[in-house]
Each structure stands twice: as structure tokens, then as C-alpha cells.
Amino acid sequence: MPLRVVVADDQALVRVGFCGIIAATPGFTVVGEAGNGAEAVETARRTRPDVILMDVRMPVMDGIEATKRITASTDVRALILTTFDLDEYVFAALRAGASGFLLKDTLPADLLTAIRVVAAGDALLAPSVTRRLIGEFTRTAPSTAAGAGPDHGTGAPHTTAQASEAGSACDRLQRVLTERELEVLQMVARGMSNAEIAEGLTISPATAKTHVAHLLTKLDARDRIQLVIIAYQSGLASPGW
């Protein structure tokens, strides 16, 4: 079965270019296009592709909101397209459920590899990029964790509520995960690869991969990115630790 792809970008030349590359490659098929976020949501829900390539800055509805709606209501995996390496919109899109990101000037072969990786259920972020994501996430976590908005008062009730919610989330992790799985989750939250986790715990890479797979299943997480976010939002991981 060929991989089914939707391309969402408001720039027609960019969209046509991506569609042409994908459609001309054996093992891939383009099942839809969208010129704005609202069209992306409708097209993804109607065609149910394996992967949607999602531009961030689009009219009517931006790619972040579109990604959130698509990943919340379907099994479609979103791969973010961006002009700038790790800009602020990419972080927001990853929190919204995207499985990775690509620069728009990526080589065709890398584009196709990225689609395969994301369709297979992996996150398209190297450990070094994950570490930068962690840095950005923890920098903004006090104002965004658990979906909290800005606090226009003294901040004390807001902070207390966040601490209580984080404490409850951490208690849940300790109930559902084994001690070794908690260790592995902390290491994932540091941006460590399976090989690095294996070396740190003196286990085989295959065993490390199994532990990560168990974490994804137990925590109902789509990929390693969501594991990182869960670890920080629960307080299991914290900046500078």
C-alpha cells in the first residue's frame, strides 16, 4: 500500500512542488491538497491520509490550530513545514500534536524519508533538536503548562493550581510506571536517544527501545515529543535538573 499524503500550504508554487515530488515517487500518493488551515482539517478528515504536510502560517486557520484539530480527531500524523529552523510556531505545533518538522528548502530525498519516518510512528526530531525543544518548552512552561493562559492577577492562585495539577500528574506517573520506566522517561526528557539510554542504564539498545515503547503505550503518547512534554508538565523533569 502506498503512503497517503495531504499537502497543506497557502503558497501554490510550494504546494504544487511538494505534490509533484511525492506523486512522482513510487510508494507514495497524494490524496489531497489544502490552501488554508480549515481546508487542511476538512481534507484530512475526509481522505484520512497517513501523513499531512502542514504549513504553519496560513489564512483562515493557522497550521497550529489545524494540527490540533486533526490530531485530536484522527490518527493522521502531522509533519510541519517551516521556513525557519525551530521558530516559535514550530514549538507550538509540536505541543499541538505534530510529529516533527521540516524546513521548506529540504532536499526531495529528505522530504520522502521524513514522510516515511513519521508514517511509521516515529518523531522526526534528532536528540540534539529534542534538547533544544526541551529548552524552549521549559522556558515557556510556567505560562503554558496544562493549557494555562496568562495570569493577570497576582499569579499566586495560578501558580498554586499549576503545582497541584503537576503533583497529580506526577502521582499518576508513579502509579502506572515501573521504577525503570520512570528512569527511562527522565532520560527521554533530557533528549537522550535509545543508544544513550542503553549506555546510561547498562542495558541493550533493544531493551531501551522496548522501555520507550511501553511508555508510549502506557501514557497514550503519540511519540517521544509528547513523552518530553508529559515529563515536564508532571514535574518529573524540570529545568536544570
XYZ file of N, CA and C in Angstrom:
723
model
N 0.841 -1.193 0.000
C 0.000 0.000 0.000
C 0.882 1.252 0.000
N 0.633 2.182 -0.920
C 1.416 3.419 -0.916
C 1.047 4.297 0.277
N 1.994 5.118 0.694
C 1.726 6.064 1.771
C 0.864 7.195 1.220
N -0.211 7.498 1.937
C -1.164 8.521 1.510
C -0.807 9.843 2.174
N -0.693 10.901 1.366
C -0.206 12.192 1.857
C -1.137 13.318 1.429
N -1.353 14.265 2.336
C -2.029 15.530 2.022
C -1.005 16.644 2.197
N -1.034 17.626 1.319
C -0.118 18.770 1.403
C -0.933 20.032 1.668
N -0.624 20.723 2.771
C -1.336 21.951 3.133
C -0.354 23.118 3.176
N -0.517 24.057 2.244
C 0.346 25.242 2.174
C -0.386 26.303 1.374
N -0.378 27.538 1.853
C -1.116 28.585 1.152
C -0.378 29.115 -0.071
N 0.905 28.779 -0.218
C 1.655 29.191 -1.403
C 1.518 28.109 -2.475
N 0.825 28.447 -3.542
C 0.504 27.452 -4.569
C 1.744 26.815 -5.180
N 2.791 27.595 -5.416
C 4.002 27.041 -6.026
C 4.671 26.029 -5.108
N 4.696 26.343 -3.829
C 5.281 25.413 -2.854
C 4.452 24.133 -2.802
N 3.152 24.300 -2.737
C 2.246 23.142 -2.641
C 2.372 22.233 -3.868
N 2.375 22.856 -5.039
C 2.490 22.077 -6.281
C 3.842 21.366 -6.341
N 4.885 22.042 -5.874
C 6.209 21.432 -5.882
C 6.276 20.196 -5.008
N 5.775 20.302 -3.788
C 5.765 19.146 -2.884
C 4.907 18.023 -3.448
N 3.734 18.374 -3.979
C 2.845 17.345 -4.531
C 3.516 16.626 -5.699
N 4.224 17.379 -6.537
C 4.883 16.779 -7.686
C 5.951 15.782 -7.280
N 6.757 16.163 -6.286
C 7.814 15.263 -5.798
C 7.213 13.982 -5.234
N 6.186 14.133 -4.413
C 5.583 12.976 -3.748
C 4.878 12.066 -4.754
N 4.087 12.658 -5.635
C 3.294 11.875 -6.583
C 4.171 11.120 -7.580
N 5.364 11.661 -7.855
C 6.247 11.029 -8.836
C 7.084 9.907 -8.250
N 6.956 9.685 -6.953
C 7.787 8.683 -6.276
C 6.982 7.410 -6.007
N 7.475 6.258 -6.460
C 6.782 5.000 -6.159
C 6.644 4.800 -4.646
N 5.494 4.314 -4.244
C 5.257 4.078 -2.820
C 4.563 5.231 -2.118
N 4.278 6.300 -2.881
C 3.590 7.464 -2.305
C 2.439 7.868 -3.212
N 1.400 8.436 -2.614
C 0.320 9.008 -3.399
C -0.228 10.232 -2.686
N -0.516 11.277 -3.436
C -1.109 12.499 -2.882
C -2.618 12.360 -2.962
N -3.284 12.414 -1.816
C -4.731 12.214 -1.794
C -5.498 13.509 -1.570
N -4.754 14.626 -1.404
C -5.442 15.887 -1.214
C -4.492 17.055 -1.052
N -5.019 18.253 -1.302
C -4.271 19.494 -1.110
C -5.152 20.471 -0.345
N -4.497 21.428 0.339
C -5.245 22.456 1.066
C -4.470 23.757 1.039
N -5.206 24.865 0.874
C -4.569 26.170 0.813
C -4.701 26.978 2.083
N -5.427 26.437 3.079
C -5.516 27.101 4.382
C -5.797 26.051 5.450
N -5.763 26.456 6.699
C -5.912 25.504 7.794
C -7.264 24.831 7.845
N -8.320 25.583 7.567
C -9.658 24.999 7.594
C -9.790 23.912 6.524
N -9.252 24.197 5.334
C -9.277 23.190 4.266
C -8.445 21.972 4.662
N -7.339 22.209 5.364
C -6.480 21.100 5.795
C -7.235 20.156 6.722
N -7.977 20.719 7.666
C -8.752 19.903 8.609
C -9.809 19.099 7.853
N -10.531 19.771 6.973
C -11.588 19.088 6.218
C -11.013 17.990 5.334
N -9.904 18.286 4.668
C -9.303 17.315 3.755
C -8.738 16.123 4.516
N -8.098 16.381 5.632
C -7.532 15.289 6.431
C -8.630 14.375 6.963
N -9.725 14.958 7.438
C -10.816 14.145 7.970
C -11.516 13.352 6.859
N -11.560 13.930 5.662
C -12.265 13.267 4.559
C -11.422 12.173 3.919
N -10.124 12.415 3.735
C -9.281 11.468 2.996
C -8.492 10.527 3.904
N -8.349 10.887 5.200
C -7.617 10.068 6.159
C -6.240 9.621 5.632
N -5.358 10.572 5.343
C -4.024 10.198 4.875
C -3.190 9.629 6.012
N -2.051 9.048 5.661
C -1.100 8.624 6.691
C -0.404 9.837 7.297
N -0.074 10.806 6.444
C 0.669 11.994 6.867
C 0.110 13.221 6.170
N 0.052 14.333 6.905
C -0.254 15.619 6.284
C 0.945 16.534 6.465
N 1.419 17.111 5.350
C 2.461 18.125 5.412
C 1.762 19.447 5.691
N 2.115 20.106 6.796
C 1.349 21.252 7.267
C 2.209 22.511 7.371
N 1.851 23.507 6.566
C 2.472 24.821 6.721
C 1.927 25.452 7.999
N 2.707 26.318 8.616
C 2.266 26.931 9.866
C 1.456 28.199 9.612
N 1.993 29.093 8.809
C 1.339 30.388 8.580
C 0.412 30.285 7.376
N -0.883 30.122 7.667
C -1.886 30.025 6.600
C -3.095 30.866 6.973
N -3.860 31.332 5.976
C -5.067 32.122 6.267
C -6.214 31.253 6.778
N -7.267 31.928 7.227
C -8.499 31.327 7.738
C -8.250 30.621 9.073
N -7.362 29.643 9.086
C -6.962 28.943 10.309
C -5.481 28.599 10.164
N -4.682 28.907 11.178
C -3.251 28.614 11.043
C -2.979 27.118 11.217
N -1.754 26.728 10.864
C -1.399 25.325 10.892
C -1.374 24.723 12.278
N -1.164 25.550 13.297
C -1.133 25.051 14.673
C -2.518 24.587 15.099
N -3.509 25.442 14.888
C -4.879 25.069 15.247
C -5.357 23.900 14.392
N -4.989 23.912 13.114
C -5.384 22.818 12.235
C -4.768 21.503 12.704
N -3.495 21.544 13.085
C -2.819 20.349 13.590
C -3.511 19.822 14.841
N -3.852 20.728 15.743
C -4.516 20.335 16.987
C -5.844 19.627 16.689
N -6.616 20.171 15.775
C -7.921 19.580 15.456
C -7.769 18.231 14.750
N -6.791 18.141 13.867
C -6.594 16.896 13.118
C -6.109 15.783 14.027
N -5.092 16.061 14.849
C -4.535 15.007 15.701
C -5.486 14.624 16.826
N -6.398 15.535 17.187
C -7.363 15.217 18.245
C -8.497 14.332 17.746
N -8.753 14.360 16.440
C -9.936 13.659 15.927
C -9.618 12.536 14.945
N -8.333 12.370 14.579
C -7.958 11.325 13.622
C -6.614 10.723 14.035
N -6.206 9.689 13.309
C -4.880 9.098 13.508
C -3.856 9.665 12.535
N -4.237 10.697 11.804
C -3.334 11.316 10.833
C -2.159 11.957 11.573
N -0.969 11.754 11.050
C 0.230 12.319 11.656
C 0.644 13.569 10.887
N 0.948 14.631 11.613
C 1.255 15.925 11.003
C 2.758 16.186 10.992
N 3.248 16.575 9.841
C 4.649 16.943 9.663
C 4.678 18.418 9.289
N 5.250 19.237 10.157
C 5.200 20.686 10.000
C 6.233 21.170 8.997
N 5.807 22.062 8.106
C 6.704 22.712 7.155
C 6.987 24.127 7.632
N 8.238 24.525 7.662
C 8.572 25.856 8.149
C 9.746 26.429 7.364
N 9.781 27.739 7.292
C 10.882 28.424 6.611
C 12.062 28.603 7.546
N 11.776 28.692 8.855
C 12.811 28.995 9.823
C 13.035 27.819 10.763
N 14.276 27.502 11.013
C 14.653 26.389 11.879
C 14.197 26.651 13.310
N 13.272 25.807 13.794
C 12.837 25.858 15.186
C 12.301 27.215 15.621
N 11.474 27.843 14.773
C 10.876 29.102 15.212
C 9.770 28.834 16.233
N 9.231 29.904 16.796
C 8.274 29.770 17.899
C 7.028 28.987 17.484
N 6.650 29.083 16.223
C 5.451 28.388 15.773
C 5.644 26.878 15.757
N 6.871 26.455 15.494
C 7.147 25.023 15.473
C 6.930 24.415 16.853
N 7.402 25.096 17.898
C 7.213 24.592 19.257
C 5.730 24.462 19.573
N 4.967 25.468 19.192
C 3.529 25.418 19.454
C 2.885 24.265 18.692
N 3.329 24.044 17.465
C 2.762 22.956 16.664
C 3.110 21.599 17.249
N 4.317 21.446 17.756
C 4.701 20.184 18.379
C 3.843 19.921 19.608
N 3.567 20.942 20.380
C 2.687 20.779 21.542
C 1.270 20.422 21.093
N 0.896 20.891 19.910
C -0.457 20.632 19.409
C -0.614 19.208 18.888
N 0.493 18.460 18.820
C 0.386 17.062 18.412
C 1.139 16.702 17.152
N 1.891 17.660 16.571
C 2.667 17.347 15.372
C 3.754 16.333 15.697
N 4.146 15.563 14.695
C 5.133 14.506 14.894
C 6.542 14.915 14.480
N 6.707 16.146 14.026
C 8.034 16.605 13.651
C 7.942 17.805 12.739
N 9.090 18.222 12.223
C 9.081 19.377 11.345
C 10.152 19.237 10.279
N 9.962 19.972 9.189
C 10.905 20.013 8.076
C 11.059 21.451 7.616
N 12.259 21.806 7.222
C 12.447 23.097 6.565
C 11.963 22.992 5.126
N 11.393 24.077 4.604
C 10.824 24.037 3.257
C 11.877 23.853 2.174
N 13.131 24.167 2.493
C 14.174 24.009 1.482
C 14.873 22.649 1.591
N 14.239 21.710 2.263
C 14.820 20.377 2.408
C 14.956 19.695 1.048
N 15.893 18.795 0.928
C 16.088 18.057 -0.312
C 14.934 17.072 -0.524
N 14.573 16.811 -1.780
C 13.466 15.870 -2.051
C 13.640 14.524 -1.364
N 14.854 13.976 -1.388
C 15.079 12.672 -0.752
C 14.815 12.745 0.744
N 15.190 13.868 1.373
C 14.962 14.026 2.811
C 13.474 14.197 3.115
N 12.754 14.860 2.212
C 11.312 15.002 2.369
C 10.643 13.632 2.388
N 11.001 12.795 1.435
C 10.389 11.470 1.344
C 10.752 10.600 2.543
N 12.005 10.705 2.991
C 12.422 9.966 4.189
C 11.624 10.425 5.403
N 11.435 11.740 5.503
C 10.690 12.287 6.638
C 9.260 11.758 6.665
N 8.628 11.687 5.515
C 7.256 11.176 5.446
C 7.227 9.721 5.891
N 8.197 8.937 5.445
C 8.255 7.525 5.851
C 8.429 7.394 7.353
N 9.334 8.197 7.917
C 9.625 8.133 9.352
C 8.370 8.447 10.169
N 7.704 9.527 9.804
C 6.508 9.948 10.544
C 5.372 8.940 10.361
N 5.206 8.429 9.154
C 4.148 7.441 8.904
C 4.368 6.173 9.707
N 5.646 5.849 9.975
C 5.976 4.643 10.750
C 5.733 4.821 12.240
N 5.384 6.048 12.647
C 5.073 6.286 14.055
C 6.198 6.889 14.856
N 7.285 7.280 14.191
C 8.409 7.891 14.896
C 8.301 9.406 14.823
N 8.977 10.068 15.756
C 9.029 11.525 15.751
C 10.231 11.974 14.930
N 10.022 12.957 14.087
C 11.108 13.434 13.236
C 11.874 14.550 13.956
N 12.571 14.166 15.014
C 13.427 15.103 15.742
C 14.658 14.352 16.212
N 15.805 14.803 15.831
C 17.036 14.208 16.339
C 17.175 14.557 17.813
N 17.899 13.745 18.590
C 18.084 14.051 20.007
C 18.588 15.470 20.263
N 19.480 15.971 19.406
C 20.003 17.325 19.616
C 18.895 18.357 19.464
N 17.980 18.119 18.520
C 16.850 19.022 18.331
C 15.883 18.898 19.494
N 15.707 17.671 19.989
C 14.833 17.462 21.142
C 15.333 18.280 22.331
N 16.634 18.325 22.518
C 17.194 19.099 23.630
C 16.853 20.579 23.491
N 16.868 21.083 22.254
C 16.519 22.482 22.042
C 15.030 22.697 22.266
N 14.226 21.719 21.885
C 12.793 21.773 22.166
C 12.554 21.826 23.670
N 13.287 21.000 24.410
C 13.159 20.985 25.865
C 13.462 22.366 26.434
N 14.544 22.971 25.947
C 14.919 24.288 26.441
C 13.831 25.311 26.208
N 13.230 25.282 25.030
C 12.158 26.221 24.726
C 10.912 25.910 25.533
N 10.585 24.629 25.644
C 9.380 24.250 26.382
C 9.483 24.655 27.845
N 10.626 24.413 28.460
C 10.766 24.731 29.877
C 10.842 26.233 30.098
N 11.335 26.959 29.075
C 11.376 28.426 29.200
C 9.974 29.003 29.258
N 9.041 28.394 28.512
C 7.678 28.920 28.436
C 6.696 28.148 29.299
N 7.142 27.060 29.915
C 6.223 26.184 30.649
C 5.399 26.873 31.722
N 5.944 27.821 32.523
C 5.127 28.420 33.579
C 3.869 29.088 33.061
N 3.891 29.610 31.834
C 2.706 30.296 31.333
C 1.861 29.444 30.412
N 2.384 28.284 30.011
C 1.632 27.492 29.047
C 1.309 26.097 29.526
N 1.906 25.631 30.585
C 1.701 24.251 31.020
C 0.236 23.978 31.262
N -0.157 22.769 30.856
C -1.523 22.298 31.076
C -2.557 23.214 30.449
N -2.119 23.974 29.407
C -3.060 24.798 28.672
C -3.411 26.077 29.397
N -2.654 26.466 30.428
C -2.971 27.656 31.188
C -2.644 28.898 30.384
N -3.440 29.921 30.531
C -3.192 31.186 29.855
C -2.489 32.142 30.773
N -2.264 33.416 30.317
C -1.579 34.380 31.140
C -2.377 34.740 32.373
N -1.693 35.022 33.443
C -2.329 35.366 34.705
C -2.270 36.865 34.872
N -3.403 37.506 34.985
C -3.434 38.955 35.080
C -3.567 39.428 36.527
N -3.557 38.500 37.455
C -3.643 38.882 38.852
C -2.293 38.817 39.510
N -2.277 38.381 40.758
C -1.024 38.319 41.493
C -0.186 37.146 41.059
N -0.828 36.134 40.459
C -0.092 34.962 39.996
C -0.096 33.832 41.002
N -0.396 34.096 42.259
C -0.318 33.071 43.287
C -1.333 31.956 43.091
N -2.637 32.273 42.873
C -3.593 31.187 42.664
C -3.243 30.355 41.431
N -2.811 31.052 40.385
C -2.436 30.373 39.139
C -1.304 29.394 39.410
N -0.280 29.850 40.096
C 0.879 29.021 40.389
C 0.494 27.839 41.263
N -0.346 28.077 42.256
C -0.788 27.007 43.153
C -1.561 25.941 42.386
N -2.433 26.392 41.497
C -3.226 25.450 40.710
C -2.322 24.618 39.815
N -1.325 25.267 39.206
C -0.395 24.544 38.336
C 0.390 23.515 39.132
N 0.829 23.911 40.334
C 1.615 22.992 41.163
C 0.775 21.789 41.564
N -0.499 22.033 41.895
C -1.389 20.940 42.271
C -1.619 19.995 41.100
N -1.825 20.572 39.914
C -2.069 19.746 38.732
C -0.820 18.934 38.389
N 0.351 19.566 38.493
C 1.598 18.853 38.209
C 1.804 17.732 39.212
N 1.470 17.998 40.492
C 1.625 16.969 41.507
C 0.742 15.772 41.244
N -0.497 16.020 40.812
C -1.414 14.925 40.491
C -0.900 14.116 39.311
N -0.366 14.827 38.312
C 0.164 14.136 37.133
C 1.375 13.286 37.498
N 2.216 13.810 38.384
C 3.404 13.057 38.806
C 2.992 11.815 39.604
N 1.985 11.951 40.449
C 1.478 10.796 41.213
C 0.967 9.718 40.268
N 0.289 10.144 39.211
C -0.235 9.172 38.243
C 0.915 8.431 37.567
N 1.950 9.158 37.182
C 3.103 8.505 36.546
C 3.710 7.454 37.470
N 3.807 7.792 38.733
C 4.421 6.859 39.686
C 3.541 5.636 39.924
N 2.236 5.781 39.711
C 1.327 4.645 39.872
C 1.387 3.701 38.675
N 1.468 4.268 37.473
C 1.330 3.431 36.276
C 2.674 2.957 35.706
N 3.756 3.598 36.103
C 5.059 3.233 35.546
C 5.917 2.501 36.566
N 6.758 1.619 36.080
C 7.722 0.965 36.960
C 8.864 1.925 37.254
N 9.679 1.563 38.234
C 10.813 2.416 38.582
C 11.757 2.587 37.387
N 11.995 1.512 36.644
C 12.868 1.604 35.477
C 12.250 2.481 34.396
N 10.937 2.365 34.212
C 10.273 3.195 33.204
C 10.325 4.669 33.572
N 10.232 4.978 34.860
C 10.383 6.366 35.295
C 11.778 6.884 34.973
N 12.780 6.032 35.196
C 14.156 6.404 34.848
C 14.276 6.699 33.357
N 13.710 5.816 32.556
C 13.795 5.977 31.104
C 13.061 7.244 30.663
N 11.906 7.521 31.256
C 11.151 8.729 30.916
C 11.972 9.979 31.219
N 12.655 9.986 32.350
C 13.507 11.131 32.684
C 14.627 11.293 31.665
N 15.159 10.190 31.184
C 16.242 10.249 30.208
C 15.728 10.710 28.839
N 14.528 10.261 28.474
C 13.902 10.757 27.249
C 13.688 12.262 27.356
N 13.277 12.712 28.538
C 13.028 14.134 28.758
C 14.303 14.968 28.675
N 15.451 14.329 28.843
C 16.729 15.029 28.671
C 17.148 15.067 27.207
N 16.363 14.406 26.347
C 16.693 14.377 24.939
C 17.638 13.260 24.556
N 17.736 12.240 25.390
C 18.661 11.148 25.118
C 18.075 10.160 24.117
N 18.910 9.634 23.229
C 18.495 8.632 22.261
C 18.418 7.269 22.940
N 17.867 6.287 22.237
C 17.807 4.934 22.796
C 19.200 4.398 23.094
N 20.148 4.695 22.210
C 21.519 4.227 22.424
C 22.121 4.861 23.676
N 21.849 6.146 23.887
C 22.369 6.829 25.075
C 21.698 6.306 26.343
N 20.408 6.030 26.256
C 19.690 5.463 27.401
C 20.272 4.093 27.742
N 20.508 3.286 26.710
C 21.067 1.949 26.912
C 22.425 2.021 27.597
N 23.261 2.946 27.146
C 24.594 3.092 27.740
C 24.489 3.569 29.186
N 23.587 4.521 29.436
C 23.449 5.071 30.780
C 22.922 4.072 31.793
N 22.081 3.150 31.343
C 21.475 2.169 32.244
C 22.135 0.786 32.149
N 23.143 0.691 31.296
C 23.849 -0.578 31.067
C 22.864 -1.669 30.655
N 22.079 -1.355 29.637
C 21.148 -2.315 29.059
C 21.356 -2.305 27.545
N 20.731 -3.213 26.840
C 20.887 -3.253 25.388
C 20.006 -2.189 24.736
N 20.395 -1.710 23.543
C 19.547 -0.747 22.831
C 18.141 -1.293 22.579
N 18.043 -2.597 22.339
C 16.722 -3.201 22.114
C 15.846 -3.093 23.355
N 16.458 -3.296 24.535
C 15.707 -3.180 25.783
C 15.284 -1.735 26.017
N 16.179 -0.806 25.710
C 15.844 0.616 25.847
C 14.664 0.966 24.939
N 14.701 0.456 23.715
C 13.610 0.713 22.773
C 12.296 0.134 23.298
N 12.363 -1.041 23.924
C 11.167 -1.666 24.497
C 10.593 -0.820 25.625
N 11.470 -0.294 26.477
C 11.005 0.567 27.574
C 10.297 1.807 27.021
N 10.870 2.412 25.979
C 10.251 3.599 25.387
C 8.895 3.233 24.777
N 8.814 2.075 24.145
C 7.541 1.626 23.570
C 6.483 1.438 24.653
N 6.891 0.887 25.800
C 5.955 0.726 26.915
C 5.477 2.084 27.424
N 6.378 3.066 27.483
C 5.998 4.412 27.918
C 4.960 5.005 26.970
N 5.192 4.864 25.680
C 4.252 5.402 24.699
C 2.870 4.784 24.873
N 2.834 3.471 25.119
C 1.556 2.772 25.277
C 0.870 3.156 26.584
N 1.612 3.100 27.690
C 1.020 3.370 28.999
C 0.534 4.813 29.134
N 1.255 5.752 28.519
C 0.915 7.168 28.668
C 0.101 7.687 27.491
N -0.259 6.774 26.581
C -1.066 7.134 25.415
C -0.445 8.322 24.680
N 0.858 8.246 24.491
C 1.595 9.313 23.816
C 1.855 8.923 22.366
N 1.799 9.887 21.475
C 1.994 9.604 20.054
C 3.453 9.332 19.722
N 4.360 10.015 20.425
C 5.775 9.902 20.095
C 6.617 10.440 21.242
N 7.940 10.497 21.056
C 8.866 10.926 22.095
C 8.646 12.391 22.480
N 8.203 13.186 21.531
C 7.953 14.600 21.826
C 6.923 14.718 22.933
N 5.843 13.943 22.816
C 4.806 14.013 23.853
C 5.313 13.464 25.182
N 6.222 12.484 25.147
C 6.808 11.998 26.397
C 7.586 13.107 27.093
N 8.333 13.883 26.318
C 9.083 15.011 26.885
C 8.127 15.988 27.557
N 7.062 16.331 26.859
C 6.100 17.301 27.398
C 5.421 16.759 28.656
N 5.045 15.483 28.644
C 4.423 14.862 29.821
C 5.363 14.922 31.013
N 6.634 14.632 30.784
C 7.609 14.632 31.878
C 7.740 16.011 32.512
N 7.758 17.054 31.683
C 7.900 18.410 32.234
C 6.612 18.927 32.851
N 5.472 18.627 32.227
C 4.206 19.115 32.773
C 3.873 18.437 34.105
N 4.369 17.213 34.287
C 4.094 16.496 35.546
C 5.069 16.890 36.650
N 6.157 17.566 36.281
C 7.172 17.900 37.273
C 8.204 16.806 37.475
N 8.066 15.694 36.731
C 9.049 14.622 36.828
C 10.401 15.106 36.330
N 10.366 15.999 35.341
C 11.579 16.637 34.847
C 11.417 18.142 35.055
N 12.525 18.814 35.258
C 12.486 20.241 35.489
C 13.723 20.892 34.914
N 13.671 22.195 34.599
C 14.810 22.881 34.021
C 16.050 22.778 34.902
N 17.167 22.477 34.306
C 18.426 22.471 35.031
C 18.674 21.229 35.833
N 17.747 20.221 35.717
C 17.925 19.010 36.532
C 18.665 17.962 35.770
